[in-house]
Coordinates of C-alpha atoms in Angstrom, one line a residue:
M1 CA 18.3 34.1 46.7
A2 CA 15.0 35.9 46.6
T3 CA 13.3 32.7 45.4
R4 CA 14.8 30.7 48.2
V5 CA 13.8 33.2 50.8
R6 CA 10.2 33.3 49.6
S7 CA 10.1 29.5 49.6
V8 CA 11.4 29.3 53.2
Y9 CA 9.0 32.0 54.4
R10 CA 6.0 30.3 52.7
R11 CA 6.8 27.0 54.3
L12 CA 7.3 28.6 57.7
V13 CA 3.9 30.4 57.4
F14 CA 2.0 27.2 56.5
L15 CA 3.8 25.2 59.2
T16 CA 2.8 27.9 61.8
W17 CA -0.7 28.1 60.5
F18 CA -1.0 24.2 61.0
F19 CA 0.4 24.5 64.5
T20 CA -2.2 27.2 65.3
L21 CA -5.0 25.0 64.2
D22 CA -3.7 22.0 66.2
L23 CA -3.2 24.1 69.3
I24 CA -6.8 25.3 69.1
M25 CA -8.0 21.7 68.8
F26 CA -5.7 20.7 71.8
G27 CA -7.0 23.6 73.8
A28 CA -10.6 22.3 73.4
F29 CA -9.3 18.9 74.6
V30 CA -7.8 20.7 77.7
R31 CA -11.0 22.5 78.4
L32 CA -13.3 19.5 77.8
T33 CA -11.2 17.1 80.0
D34 CA -11.3 19.7 82.8
S35 CA -7.5 19.9 82.7
G36 CA -7.3 23.7 82.8
L37 CA -6.1 23.6 86.5
G38 CA -4.1 20.4 86.1
C39 CA -1.2 22.7 87.2
P40 CA -2.7 25.4 89.3
D41 CA 0.1 27.9 88.8
W42 CA 1.8 29.5 85.8
P43 CA 4.0 29.1 83.8
G44 CA 5.4 26.0 85.4
C45 CA 3.7 23.2 87.3
Y46 CA 4.0 23.9 91.1
G47 CA 7.1 25.9 90.1
K48 CA 8.7 23.0 88.2
L49 CA 9.4 22.7 84.5
T50 CA 7.4 19.4 84.1
P51 CA 4.9 17.4 86.1
F52 CA 7.5 14.9 86.9
G53 CA 9.2 17.5 89.1
A54 CA 6.0 18.2 90.8
S55 CA 4.9 14.6 91.4
G56 CA 4.9 15.1 95.2
Q57 CA 2.7 18.2 95.1
I58 CA 0.3 16.5 92.7
A59 CA 0.1 13.4 94.9
D60 CA -0.7 15.6 97.9
A61 CA -3.4 17.4 95.9
L62 CA -5.0 14.1 94.9
V63 CA -5.0 13.0 98.6
Q64 CA -6.8 16.2 99.5
Q65 CA -9.2 16.1 96.5
P66 CA -9.4 12.7 94.8
Y67 CA -11.8 13.9 92.2
G68 CA -10.4 17.5 92.1
P69 CA -8.9 19.4 89.1
V70 CA -5.3 18.1 89.7
S71 CA -4.0 14.8 88.6
M72 CA -0.8 13.6 86.9
S73 CA -2.7 13.1 83.6
K74 CA -4.4 16.5 83.8
A75 CA -1.1 18.1 84.7
W76 CA 0.5 16.6 81.5
I77 CA -2.4 17.7 79.3
E78 CA -2.2 21.2 80.6
M79 CA 1.6 21.5 80.4
I80 CA 1.7 20.0 76.9
H81 CA -0.7 22.7 75.9
R82 CA 1.7 25.3 77.3
Y83 CA 4.7 23.8 75.7
W84 CA 2.8 23.8 72.4
G85 CA 1.9 27.4 72.8
S86 CA 5.6 28.3 73.5
V87 CA 6.6 26.6 70.2
L88 CA 3.9 28.5 68.4
G89 CA 5.2 31.8 69.8
M90 CA 8.7 31.0 68.6
L91 CA 7.5 30.2 65.1
I92 CA 5.6 33.4 64.9
I93 CA 8.7 35.3 66.1
A94 CA 10.6 33.6 63.2
I95 CA 7.9 34.8 60.7
V96 CA 8.1 38.3 62.0
F97 CA 11.9 38.3 61.7
M98 CA 11.8 37.1 58.1
A99 CA 8.9 39.4 57.3
W100 CA 10.9 42.5 58.3
R101 CA 14.4 41.3 57.4
Y102 CA 13.5 40.1 54.0
R103 CA 10.5 42.2 53.2
R104 CA 11.9 43.2 49.7
Q105 CA 12.5 39.6 48.7
I106 CA 9.2 38.4 50.1
G107 CA 7.3 41.2 48.5
R108 CA 4.7 41.5 51.3
P109 CA 4.1 44.2 54.0
A110 CA 5.2 42.9 57.5
G111 CA 2.3 44.5 59.4
L112 CA 0.1 41.4 59.4
A113 CA 2.9 39.2 60.6
T114 CA 3.6 41.7 63.4
L115 CA -0.1 41.7 64.3
C116 CA 0.1 37.8 64.7
L117 CA 2.9 38.3 67.2
V118 CA 0.8 40.8 69.2
A119 CA -2.1 38.3 69.2
V120 CA 0.0 35.4 70.4
C121 CA 1.4 37.4 73.2
L122 CA -2.1 38.3 74.3
Q123 CA -3.0 34.7 74.2
G124 CA -0.2 33.9 76.4
A125 CA -1.4 36.5 78.9
F126 CA -5.0 35.2 78.8
G127 CA -3.6 31.7 79.3
A128 CA -1.9 32.8 82.5
W129 CA -5.1 34.6 83.6
T130 CA -7.2 31.5 82.9
V131 CA -5.2 29.7 85.6
T132 CA -4.9 32.6 88.1
H133 CA -8.6 33.4 87.9
K134 CA -9.6 29.7 88.4
L135 CA -11.3 29.2 85.0
M136 CA -13.4 32.3 85.3
P137 CA -15.9 31.9 82.3
A138 CA -15.2 35.4 81.0
I139 CA -11.4 34.8 80.9
V140 CA -11.7 31.3 79.4
T141 CA -14.1 32.5 76.7
A142 CA -11.8 35.4 75.9
H143 CA -8.9 33.0 75.6
L144 CA -11.0 30.9 73.2
L145 CA -11.9 34.0 71.2
G146 CA -8.2 35.1 71.1
G147 CA -7.2 31.7 69.7
M148 CA -9.8 32.0 67.0
L149 CA -8.7 35.5 66.1
L150 CA -5.1 34.4 66.0
L151 CA -6.1 31.5 63.7
A152 CA -8.0 34.0 61.4
L153 CA -4.8 36.2 61.2
M154 CA -2.6 33.1 60.4
S155 CA -5.1 32.0 57.9
W156 CA -5.0 35.4 56.2
L157 CA -1.2 35.2 56.2
A158 CA -1.2 31.7 54.7
A159 CA -4.0 32.5 52.1
R160 CA -1.8 35.3 50.7
E161 CA 0.8 32.7 49.9
K162 CA -1.5 30.4 47.9
A163 CA -2.1 30.8 44.2
H164 CA -5.7 30.5 42.8
D165 CA -7.6 31.3 39.7
S166 CA -8.5 35.0 39.1
I167 CA -11.7 36.3 40.5
P168 CA -14.0 38.5 38.4
G169 CA -14.4 42.0 39.6
C170 CA -18.2 41.8 39.8
L171 CA -17.8 39.4 42.8
A172 CA -16.3 42.2 44.9
V173 CA -19.9 43.0 45.7
F174 CA -19.9 40.0 48.0
R175 CA -17.0 41.3 50.1
P176 CA -19.1 43.3 52.7
W177 CA -21.5 40.3 53.0
M178 CA -18.6 38.0 53.7
W179 CA -17.2 40.4 56.3
F180 CA -20.7 40.3 58.0
G181 CA -20.7 36.5 57.8
L182 CA -17.3 36.4 59.5
V183 CA -18.5 38.8 62.2
I184 CA -21.6 36.7 63.0
L185 CA -19.5 33.5 62.9
F186 CA -17.3 35.0 65.6
V187 CA -20.4 36.0 67.6
Q188 CA -21.5 32.4 67.4
I189 CA -18.1 31.2 68.5
V190 CA -18.3 33.4 71.5
L191 CA -21.8 32.0 72.3
G192 CA -20.4 28.5 71.9
G193 CA -17.4 29.3 74.1
W194 CA -19.8 30.6 76.8
V195 CA -21.7 27.3 76.6
S196 CA -18.5 25.3 77.0
T197 CA -17.0 27.4 79.8
N198 CA -20.3 27.3 81.7
Y199 CA -20.8 23.6 81.1
A200 CA -24.2 24.3 79.6
A201 CA -23.9 21.9 76.6
L202 CA -26.5 19.5 78.2
A203 CA -28.8 22.2 79.6
C204 CA -31.3 21.2 76.8
M205 CA -31.5 17.4 76.3
D206 CA -34.1 17.5 73.5
F207 CA -34.2 18.9 70.0
P208 CA -35.6 21.0 68.3
T209 CA -37.5 22.0 71.5
C210 CA -35.8 22.6 74.9
H211 CA -37.4 21.0 77.9
G212 CA -40.3 20.3 75.6
Q213 CA -40.9 23.9 74.8
W214 CA -39.9 26.2 72.0
V215 CA -39.2 29.0 74.5
P216 CA -38.5 27.5 77.9
E217 CA -38.1 29.3 81.2
M218 CA -34.8 31.1 81.0
D219 CA -32.7 33.6 83.0
F220 CA -30.6 35.6 80.5
A221 CA -29.5 38.1 83.1
G222 CA -28.0 35.3 85.2
G223 CA -26.7 33.3 82.3
Y224 CA -24.9 36.3 80.7
S225 CA -23.6 37.9 83.9
I226 CA -20.0 38.4 83.0
V227 CA -18.1 39.0 86.2
R228 CA -18.6 35.8 88.2
G229 CA -16.8 32.6 89.0
L230 CA -17.2 29.2 87.4
G231 CA -20.5 27.6 88.3
E232 CA -21.6 30.7 90.2
S233 CA -24.1 33.5 89.7
A234 CA -23.2 37.2 90.1
T235 CA -24.1 37.0 93.8
G236 CA -21.9 33.9 94.5
E237 CA -24.7 31.4 94.5
I238 CA -24.8 28.2 92.4
I239 CA -25.9 29.1 88.8
S240 CA -29.5 28.2 88.1
Q241 CA -30.8 25.8 85.6
Q242 CA -32.7 28.6 84.0
A243 CA -29.5 30.5 83.5
L244 CA -27.8 27.5 81.9
T245 CA -30.8 27.0 79.7
A246 CA -30.6 30.6 78.4
I247 CA -26.9 30.1 77.5
H248 CA -27.6 26.9 75.6
W249 CA -30.8 28.2 73.9
A250 CA -29.1 31.4 72.6
H251 CA -26.2 29.4 71.0
R252 CA -28.6 26.9 69.5
N253 CA -30.9 29.4 67.9
F254 CA -28.3 31.9 66.7
A255 CA -26.6 29.0 65.0
I256 CA -29.6 28.7 62.6
F257 CA -29.1 32.4 61.4
V258 CA -25.4 31.8 61.0
F259 CA -25.9 28.5 59.1
V260 CA -28.5 30.0 56.7
F261 CA -26.5 33.1 56.0
L262 CA -23.1 31.4 55.4
F263 CA -24.7 28.6 53.5
A264 CA -26.5 30.9 51.1
I265 CA -23.3 32.9 50.3
A266 CA -21.2 29.7 49.9
L267 CA -23.7 28.2 47.4
R268 CA -23.5 31.3 45.2
L269 CA -19.6 31.6 45.5
R270 CA -18.9 28.0 44.7
K271 CA -19.9 28.6 41.1
E272 CA -16.7 30.6 40.6
Q273 CA -13.6 28.6 40.0
G274 CA -11.3 30.7 42.1
L275 CA -13.7 30.5 45.1
R276 CA -15.0 26.9 44.6
A277 CA -12.7 25.1 47.0
P278 CA -13.1 27.3 50.1
A279 CA -16.8 27.7 49.4
Q280 CA -17.3 23.9 49.2
W281 CA -15.3 23.6 52.5
L282 CA -17.6 26.1 54.1
I283 CA -20.7 24.2 53.1
L284 CA -19.3 20.9 54.2
L285 CA -18.1 22.3 57.6
L286 CA -21.5 23.9 58.2
L287 CA -23.2 20.6 57.7
I288 CA -20.6 18.9 60.0
Q289 CA -21.2 21.5 62.7
V290 CA -24.9 20.7 62.6
L291 CA -24.2 17.0 62.9
T292 CA -21.7 17.2 65.7
G293 CA -23.9 19.7 67.6
L294 CA -26.8 17.4 67.5
T295 CA -24.7 14.4 68.4
T296 CA -23.4 16.3 71.4
I297 CA -26.9 16.6 72.7
F298 CA -28.3 13.2 71.8
F299 CA -25.2 11.3 73.1
Q300 CA -24.6 13.6 76.1
W301 CA -21.4 15.4 75.1
P302 CA -18.9 12.6 74.0
L303 CA -15.4 14.0 74.3
L304 CA -14.3 13.3 70.6
I305 CA -17.5 14.8 69.2
A306 CA -17.1 17.9 71.4
V307 CA -13.5 18.4 70.3
L308 CA -14.6 17.9 66.6
H309 CA -17.3 20.6 67.1
N310 CA -14.6 23.0 68.3
G311 CA -12.4 22.0 65.3
G312 CA -15.4 22.6 63.0
A313 CA -15.7 26.1 64.2
A314 CA -12.0 26.7 63.5
G315 CA -12.4 25.2 60.0
L316 CA -15.2 27.6 59.4
V317 CA -13.0 30.5 60.3
I318 CA -10.3 29.3 57.9
A319 CA -12.7 28.9 55.0
A320 CA -14.4 32.2 55.6
V321 CA -11.1 34.1 55.9
T322 CA -9.8 32.4 52.7
I323 CA -12.8 33.5 50.8
L324 CA -12.4 37.0 52.0
V325 CA -8.7 37.1 51.0
R326 CA -9.7 36.0 47.5
L327 CA -12.6 38.5 47.3
N328 CA -10.2 41.3 48.2
R329 CA -8.3 40.3 45.0
A330 CA -11.4 40.4 42.8
G331 CA -10.8 42.1 39.5
T332 CA -6.9 41.7 39.7
D333 CA -4.7 39.2 38.0
Y334 CA -3.1 38.0 41.3
K335 CA -0.3 35.5 41.2
V336 CA 1.8 34.3 44.0
L337 CA 5.6 34.8 43.5
P338 CA 7.6 31.6 43.0

């Protein structure tokens, strides 16, 4: 009985982790296709369960704004994202139920699973606020950050269920450095989210300089003013090019620091058998992020590459969290129960 319960729980955790990663990728697709207001209310679409039921309202919106945020395709993209999020929430509820009901058989504390449930509920709230606040950059960026935090929690939950070779106790010294690496990675994700939500990806069209200068004219106060609408400054005017340049430049240059720091740690940790796989993934994903970031600039933000860039950030979170979980076991003879 206990073996069967642990097997079901483990499969449920990995399935939910996979759904979380997919939802983040699809969320990037929603944002990059400007489908966030495809249904301008929440949780339904013009009060209907599906865009089919709201076809009349969508048609009227298209007549009023032929190139506006509402269309049948955008409505479906937005609603599929919401349906997907609902399924993810139900899967996490199932994990929490099993974690508490069968905690003795599973052999794990239920606190982390419960924290995942809190995180997904907050994500649902931010999803609603994203719509009701008309894609306000601060809300959309917080929604992106919340998705990555949920992925980190689910990755921690999944990494606990995967066996690996033992880690020498001496490698515990890298634990605080890896925590710092995860923190700066999330800072970079927030900076990247701010670029995306402010549509500043093409604010600098050259590389490695920006507008032909290493330090171009920038407006950091305007670019990082938090309480403002999409495409607006804090005073309600159209956001300036200098502000958009500041947003892009900060993300681009902080990326260098994150790359060097995580790359150096991963090179060292890949020498250890128990850490080799996640460390190699971390190195590969860092290189892919550089490639997709540069491709976004040189090819003027193709949709597929932009989505992959978001996915690469999610992959970095997964790899970094997996390394941390294993470093926390350094010096122990940890084995996953069958």
